[in-house]
Every structure is written in C-alpha cells, then in structure tokens.
Amino acid sequence: MSKPQRDRESKMGFEMRVYGWIAIAISIAICLCPCLSLEETNGERCNLYEGTWVYDESYPLYDSSTCPHIRLEYDCLKYGRVDKEYLKYRWKPSTCDLPRFDGQSFLTKLKGKQIMFIGDSVSLNQWQSLICLLHSAVPKANIIQQGGDPITNYTFKDYGVSVIVYHSTYLVDIEGEKIGRVLKLDSIKSGNLWKQMDVLVFNTWLWWYRSGPRQPWDYIQIGDKIVKDMDRMEAFRTGLTTWANWVNKEVDTSKTKVLFQGISPMHYNGTQWNEPGVTNCAKETTPIDGTSSSQGLPPASYVLQSVLQKVTKPIEFLNITALSELRKDGHPSSHNGFHGMDCTHWCVAGVPDTWNELLYASISE
Ligand SMILES: *[C@@H]1O[C@H](CO)[C@@H](O)[C@H](O)[C@H]1NC(C)=O
Ligand SMILES: *[C@@H]1O[C@H](CO)[C@@H](O)[C@H](O)[C@H]1NC(C)=O
Ligand SMILES: *[C@@H]1O[C@H](CO)[C@@H](O)[C@H](O)[C@H]1NC(C)=O
C-alpha cells in the first residue's frame, strides 16, 4: 500500500471514529430526551403528517382479541379477516420518527384529566382504538365504564384518567320542533360540557351529505331562516364556522387543549389507486405506494382547513387525511358484525392506532 493511500485510510479511520462518537452522542441525547425525536437536525419542527407507511414486524401495538368490549363494527379479525399484513404498517414521517405509543406514559401525563372525542362514528373508532391501546398497556387497571348516548365514559381509576366519546354527528344541534327535526347550523348547546374537559378531539364529516331515510333532520335553520335543504358543502362550512366561533368565544385554551381531526377518507372508488371500476375495498390487503404528499385531498378538506384558519386561539390540526388515504387496506370491508360492506370505518387494531400515536406525540410535547 502506498504511503498517501495509507494516510488517506488512517484519516478516514479517524473520521469514522469521530463520526461514530458523534452518532453515539446524538443517539444518547435522543434516548434521554424523547422530545428531540420530533425535531429535525436543523432544529425545525418535523412535519409528522408527511411520510410513508413502512412494514414493521413489531406491529400491531396490541392483540385486539384481548381488548375489552371491542365493538362489532371494528373487530375485523373476529369477523373473519384472514389477511394480516394490514396490521404491520407503521407510519414513518420523512424527517423524524413518530414516537411509539406508550400507554403508561399517556396515562401518567394525563393523570387526573379527561380527554373527550366529539364527533361521528369515526370519533368512536378512534376512541375505541385508544381504549385498546391503553388497556393493553395496563391490562390489570381498574376501568369504570359509564355508557349511554351521547356519552360513553371509560375511566382508568388508578390514574384518574377519563377517556370519553361524545356522539355528535354534526357538532351543531338537531332539535325536535313542531315542524320536525331541525338542524341548527348556528347552535352548539353541548359546548358547556365539552369546554370543561382537558383535551378535546373534534371531527365531523360523514353525515353532511346524507339524504333520504338516512338523513336525520327535516329542516335546516340559520338564525331566523328555515329552509328545507341547501348546498351541503355550504352547510358544512356554516356549521364548522359556528364551531370555530364557539372555540374563539368559549374555550379557555390555556386549560383545554383543542384538536380537530382531518377528514377520514373512504375507499369506494378504485380510480384512487389506479384500478378504475373497483367499487370497494374488499380485495385490498396492502397500502397504496407513495407518500402522503402524493395524495390529492377531498374537497371537504379545503373547507375544513379554511374554517380552522378562523380560529384565533391555539388549536391543533390532526392532519390524518392524506396518510389515511394511502390505507385502502385498513377498512373492515365485510369483516364486521353486521356484514355490510364498510370502507368508511377502520379495523381496530389498525389505522386509528396511528391517529392515536399522532395524538400521543401532540400531548407529549
Ligand atoms: C367520567 O367518569 C368519571 C368517573 O366516574 C367521572 O368522575 C367524570 O365526571 C365522568 N365524566 C363525564 C364527562 O361524564
Ligand atoms: C371515481 O373517481 C373518478 C375520478 O375522480 C370519477 O371520474 C368516477 O366517476 C368515480 N367513480 C364512481 C363510481 O364514483
Ligand atoms: C395536511 O396534509 C396535507 C398532505 O400532506 C397537506 O397538503 C395539507 O396542507 C396539510 N394541511 C395543513 C393545514 O397543514
């Protein structure tokens, strides 16, 4: 070996040792300070919603058959789903790692507090996943259950943490009156209870286009004006704006952390994943290839994002739309207790666990 080459190699060896030490020092720093993992090397905040799904043998985070009272809508394995790859995907943000869900740490951080999911059955879906995640972390913990409509309240007694779901299809009110059921786009009467919570996670979308027998109202009211129907996207925007004004006026965000969940995507149109003609998710066993940024967003997303900009208080957007769009494989399809074709909700365990990991990251900050 010539001398210059030896010199070069010993210099490289030295550099590798130095870099090795730096790498070890950085790993230690990251291990000691989990908050660091959400930051990119240049100190900017990592966009947790920009990334891809990666196969990970260590998933799912729990065995759904051990989860208490898992609802028949979401219990895909029990109702005959045989492919299991859909359980094995972890969400990987492009420039950092999403912290793995730690149920004990979640309960400790929220000690003495109440977290409430408010919205339609997608909120129920996420609540169910969170109950399973927490139960699997502390399987012996005492859970007090209070059921009923509109509130289901599971309290982890040893931690004093209540995990609650409040069923509200539109967030704004529907009231029975002489003329029939009236959807009141400018009224939120349940807000007085909601604002007493410590963490609120809102969601609404599924019901805004329902019509015919599945439509749960007869008239729409805005102020003194009552109409039989109106442009549904405008109705959605008006209802959400009422919600935004309610947050601005009523919620003390120094006490209550407010999150709004992005639109949960459905998979009934194969054009979305280059299989035009396919009309449901029944045969889907793997995610769509690609990144969240390659996904087009549904029109309602733009309405939602523009209304959220009217909120003057600090709130957080749980931007799950694009990352969930990639998961055509995440729905129950016919593997649910009512045997209908469901490409709207999500299997538990499954995609909502990732939503809760994102929620966990947000609460951990
Ligand atoms: C939930 O249940 C706990 C325990 O019973 C109770 O202290 C709390 O007030 C309940 N929260 C709501 C919103 O009902
Ligand atoms: C699926 O989406 C494509 C593109 O948006 C649209 O042209 C087509 O009509 C849709 N198909 C169905 C059955 O809705
Ligand atoms: C949510 O994520 C999508 C896809 O990454 C992005 O296009 C959109 O701007 C994000 N919305 C907000 C409000 O950050």
Coordinates of N, CA and C in Angstrom, one line a residue, residues 106-224:
F106 N -48.8 7.8 28.6 CA -50.0 8.6 28.3 C -50.9 8.8 29.5
L107 N -51.1 7.7 30.2 CA -52.0 7.8 31.4 C -51.3 8.7 32.5
T108 N -50.0 8.6 32.6 CA -49.3 9.4 33.6 C -49.4 10.9 33.3
K109 N -49.2 11.2 32.0 CA -49.2 12.6 31.5 C -50.6 13.2 31.8
L110 N -51.6 12.4 31.6 CA -53.0 12.9 31.7 C -53.6 12.6 33.1
K111 N -52.8 12.3 34.0 CA -53.3 12.0 35.4 C -54.3 13.0 35.9
G112 N -55.4 12.5 36.3 CA -56.5 13.4 36.8 C -57.2 14.2 35.8
K113 N -57.0 13.8 34.5 CA -57.6 14.6 33.4 C -58.7 13.9 32.6
Q114 N -59.4 14.6 31.8 CA -60.4 14.0 31.0 C -60.2 14.4 29.5
I115 N -60.2 13.3 28.7 CA -60.0 13.6 27.3 C -61.3 13.1 26.6
M116 N -61.8 14.0 25.7 CA -63.1 13.7 25.0 C -63.0 13.7 23.5
F117 N -63.4 12.7 22.9 CA -63.6 12.7 21.4 C -65.0 13.1 21.1
I118 N -65.2 14.1 20.2 CA -66.5 14.6 19.9 C -66.7 14.5 18.4
G119 N -67.7 13.8 18.0 CA -68.0 13.7 16.6 C -68.8 12.4 16.2
D120 N -68.7 12.0 15.0 CA -69.5 10.9 14.4 C -68.8 9.6 14.7
S121 N -69.1 8.5 14.0 CA -68.6 7.2 14.3 C -67.1 7.1 14.0
V122 N -66.5 8.0 13.3 CA -65.1 8.0 13.1 C -64.4 8.4 14.5
S123 N -65.0 9.2 15.2 CA -64.5 9.6 16.6 C -64.6 8.3 17.5
L124 N -65.7 7.6 17.3 CA -65.9 6.4 18.1 C -64.8 5.4 17.8
N125 N -64.5 5.3 16.5 CA -63.5 4.4 16.0 C -62.1 4.7 16.7
Q126 N -61.8 6.0 16.7 CA -60.5 6.4 17.3 C -60.5 6.2 18.8
W127 N -61.6 6.5 19.5 CA -61.8 6.3 20.9 C -61.6 4.8 21.2
Q128 N -62.2 4.0 20.4 CA -62.1 2.5 20.6 C -60.6 2.1 20.6
S129 N -59.9 2.6 19.6 CA -58.5 2.2 19.4 C -57.7 2.7 20.7
L130 N -58.0 3.9 21.1 CA -57.3 4.4 22.3 C -57.6 3.6 23.6
I131 N -58.8 3.1 23.7 CA -59.2 2.3 24.8 C -58.3 1.0 24.7
C132 N -58.2 0.4 23.5 CA -57.5 -0.9 23.4 C -56.0 -0.6 23.6
L133 N -55.5 0.5 23.1 CA -54.0 0.8 23.3 C -53.7 0.9 24.8
L134 N -54.6 1.6 25.6 CA -54.4 1.9 27.0 C -54.6 0.6 27.8
H135 N -55.6 -0.1 27.4 CA -55.9 -1.4 28.1 C -54.7 -2.4 28.0
S136 N -54.1 -2.4 26.8 CA -53.0 -3.4 26.6 C -51.8 -2.9 27.4
A137 N -51.7 -1.6 27.6 CA -50.5 -1.2 28.4 C -50.7 -1.5 29.9
V138 N -51.9 -1.4 30.4 CA -52.2 -1.6 31.8 C -53.4 -2.6 31.9
P139 N -53.1 -3.8 31.5 CA -54.3 -4.8 31.4 C -55.0 -5.0 32.8
K140 N -54.3 -4.8 33.9 CA -54.9 -5.1 35.2 C -55.6 -3.8 35.7
A141 N -55.5 -2.7 35.1 CA -56.0 -1.5 35.6 C -57.5 -1.6 35.7
N142 N -58.0 -0.9 36.7 CA -59.5 -0.8 37.0 C -60.1 0.2 36.0
I143 N -61.1 -0.3 35.3 CA -61.8 0.6 34.4 C -63.2 0.8 34.8
I144 N -63.6 2.0 35.1 CA -65.1 2.2 35.4 C -65.7 2.7 34.1
Q145 N -66.8 1.9 33.7 CA -67.4 2.3 32.5 C -68.8 2.9 32.7
Q146 N -69.0 4.0 32.1 CA -70.4 4.6 32.1 C -70.8 4.8 30.7
G147 N -71.9 4.1 30.4 CA -72.3 4.0 29.0 C -73.5 4.9 28.7
G148 N -73.9 4.9 27.5 CA -75.1 5.6 27.2 C -74.9 6.6 26.0
D149 N -76.0 7.2 25.5 CA -76.0 8.1 24.5 C -76.2 9.5 25.1
P150 N -75.6 10.5 24.7 CA -74.5 10.6 23.7 C -73.1 10.3 24.3
I151 N -73.0 10.0 25.6 CA -71.6 10.0 26.2 C -71.3 8.5 26.6
T152 N -70.1 8.1 26.2 CA -69.5 6.8 26.8 C -68.2 7.2 27.5
N153 N -68.1 6.8 28.7 CA -67.0 7.3 29.6 C -66.3 6.2 30.2
Y154 N -65.0 5.9 29.8 CA -64.2 4.9 30.4 C -63.2 5.6 31.3
T155 N -63.2 5.3 32.6 CA -62.2 5.9 33.5 C -61.2 4.9 34.0
F156 N -59.9 5.2 33.8 CA -58.9 4.4 34.3 C -58.6 4.9 35.7
K157 N -59.2 4.1 36.6 CA -59.4 4.6 38.0 C -58.1 4.9 38.7
D158 N -57.1 4.0 38.5 CA -55.8 4.2 39.2 C -55.1 5.5 38.8
Y159 N -55.4 5.9 37.6 CA -54.8 7.1 37.1 C -55.7 8.4 37.1
G160 N -57.0 8.1 37.4 CA -57.9 9.2 37.3 C -58.1 9.8 36.0
V161 N -57.9 9.0 34.9 CA -58.0 9.5 33.5 C -59.3 9.0 32.9
S162 N -60.1 9.9 32.5 CA -61.3 9.5 31.7 C -61.1 9.7 30.3
V163 N -61.5 8.6 29.5 CA -61.4 8.7 28.0 C -62.8 8.6 27.5
I164 N -63.3 9.6 27.0 CA -64.7 9.8 26.7 C -65.0 10.0 25.3
V165 N -66.1 9.4 24.8 CA -66.6 9.8 23.4 C -68.0 10.4 23.5
Y166 N -68.1 11.5 22.9 CA -69.4 12.2 22.8 C -69.9 12.2 21.4
H167 N -71.0 11.4 21.2 CA -71.5 11.3 19.9 C -72.3 12.5 19.4
S168 N -71.8 13.1 18.4 CA -72.4 14.3 17.8 C -72.1 14.3 16.3
T169 N -73.2 14.0 15.5 CA -72.9 13.8 14.1 C -72.5 15.1 13.4
Y170 N -73.0 16.2 13.8 CA -72.7 17.5 13.1 C -72.0 18.5 14.0
L171 N -71.8 18.2 15.2 CA -71.3 19.2 16.2 C -72.3 20.2 16.6
V172 N -73.0 20.8 15.5 CA -74.1 21.7 15.8 C -75.3 20.9 16.1
D173 N -76.4 21.5 16.6 CA -77.5 20.8 17.2 C -78.6 20.4 16.2
I174 N -79.3 19.3 16.6 CA -80.5 18.9 15.9 C -81.6 18.9 17.0
E175 N -82.7 19.7 16.8 CA -83.7 19.7 17.8 C -85.1 19.4 17.2
G176 N -85.8 18.6 18.0 CA -87.2 18.3 17.6 C -88.1 19.5 17.8
E177 N -88.8 19.9 16.8 CA -89.8 21.0 16.9 C -91.1 20.6 16.3
K178 N -92.1 21.5 16.3 CA -93.4 21.2 15.8 C -93.3 20.8 14.3
I179 N -92.5 21.5 13.5 CA -92.4 21.2 12.1 C -91.5 20.0 11.8
G180 N -90.8 19.5 12.8 CA -90.0 18.3 12.6 C -88.6 18.5 13.2
R181 N -87.6 17.7 12.7 CA -86.3 17.8 13.3 C -85.5 18.9 12.5
V182 N -84.9 19.8 13.3 CA -84.3 20.9 12.7 C -82.8 20.9 13.0
L183 N -82.0 21.0 11.9 CA -80.6 21.1 12.1 C -80.2 22.5 12.2
K184 N -79.7 22.9 13.4 CA -79.5 24.3 13.7 C -78.0 24.7 13.5
L185 N -77.7 25.2 12.3 CA -76.3 25.4 11.9 C -75.6 26.5 12.8
D186 N -76.4 27.2 13.6 CA -75.7 28.2 14.4 C -75.8 28.0 15.9
S187 N -76.0 26.7 16.3 CA -76.2 26.5 17.7 C -75.4 25.3 18.2
I188 N -74.6 25.5 19.3 CA -73.9 24.3 19.9 C -74.2 24.4 21.4
K189 N -75.3 23.6 21.7 CA -75.7 23.6 23.1 C -74.9 22.7 24.0
S190 N -74.2 21.7 23.5 CA -73.5 20.8 24.4 C -72.1 21.4 24.8
G191 N -71.8 22.5 24.2 CA -70.5 23.1 24.4 C -70.1 23.3 25.9
N192 N -71.1 23.6 26.7 CA -70.8 23.9 28.1 C -70.2 22.7 28.8
L193 N -70.5 21.5 28.4 CA -69.9 20.3 29.0 C -68.5 20.1 28.3
W194 N -68.4 20.2 27.0 CA -67.2 20.0 26.3 C -66.1 20.9 26.9
K195 N -66.4 22.1 27.1 CA -65.3 23.0 27.5 C -64.7 22.8 28.9
Q196 N -65.4 21.9 29.6 CA -64.8 21.6 30.9 C -63.7 20.5 30.8
M197 N -63.6 19.9 29.7 CA -62.6 18.8 29.5 C -61.2 19.4 29.4
D198 N -60.2 18.5 29.5 CA -58.8 18.9 29.4 C -58.2 18.8 28.0
V199 N -58.7 17.8 27.3 CA -58.3 17.6 25.9 C -59.6 17.3 25.1
L200 N -59.7 18.0 24.0 CA -60.9 17.8 23.1 C -60.4 17.4 21.7
V201 N -61.0 16.4 21.1 CA -60.6 16.0 19.8 C -61.9 16.0 18.9
F202 N -62.1 16.9 18.0 CA -63.3 17.1 17.3 C -63.2 16.4 15.9
N203 N -64.3 16.1 15.4 CA -64.4 15.5 14.0 C -65.8 15.6 13.5
T204 N -66.1 16.0 12.3 CA -67.4 15.8 11.7 C -67.2 15.9 10.2
W205 N -67.9 14.9 9.5 CA -68.0 15.0 8.0 C -69.0 14.0 7.5
L206 N -68.9 12.8 7.9 CA -69.7 11.7 7.4 C -71.1 12.0 7.0
W207 N -71.8 12.8 7.9 CA -73.2 12.9 7.8 C -73.7 14.1 6.9
W208 N -72.8 14.9 6.5 CA -73.3 16.2 5.9 C -73.9 16.0 4.5
Y209 N -73.6 14.9 3.8 CA -74.3 14.6 2.5 C -75.4 13.6 2.6
R210 N -75.7 13.1 3.8 CA -76.8 12.1 3.9 C -78.1 12.7 3.4
S211 N -78.8 11.9 2.7 CA -80.2 12.3 2.3 C -81.1 11.1 2.4
G212 N -82.4 11.4 2.0 CA -83.4 10.3 2.1 C -83.5 9.8 3.5
P213 N -83.9 8.5 3.7 CA -84.2 8.0 5.0 C -83.0 8.1 6.0
R214 N -81.7 8.2 5.4 CA -80.6 8.3 6.3 C -80.3 9.7 6.8
Q215 N -81.1 10.6 6.4 CA -80.8 12.0 6.8 C -81.6 12.2 8.1
P216 N -80.9 12.6 9.2 CA -81.5 12.7 10.5 C -82.2 14.0 10.8
W217 N -82.5 14.8 9.8 CA -83.2 16.1 10.1 C -84.2 16.4 8.9
D218 N -85.1 17.3 9.2 CA -86.1 17.6 8.2 C -85.9 19.0 7.6
Y219 N -85.4 19.9 8.5 CA -85.2 21.3 8.0 C -83.8 21.8 8.5
I220 N -83.3 22.8 7.9 CA -82.1 23.5 8.3 C -82.4 24.9 8.8
Q221 N -81.9 25.3 9.9 CA -82.1 26.6 10.4 C -80.8 27.4 10.5
I222 N -80.7 28.6 10.0 CA -79.6 29.5 10.3 C -80.3 30.8 10.8
G223 N -80.0 31.2 12.0 CA -80.7 32.4 12.5 C -82.2 32.2 12.5
D224 N -82.9 33.2 11.9 CA -84.4 33.1 11.8 C -84.8 32.3 10.6

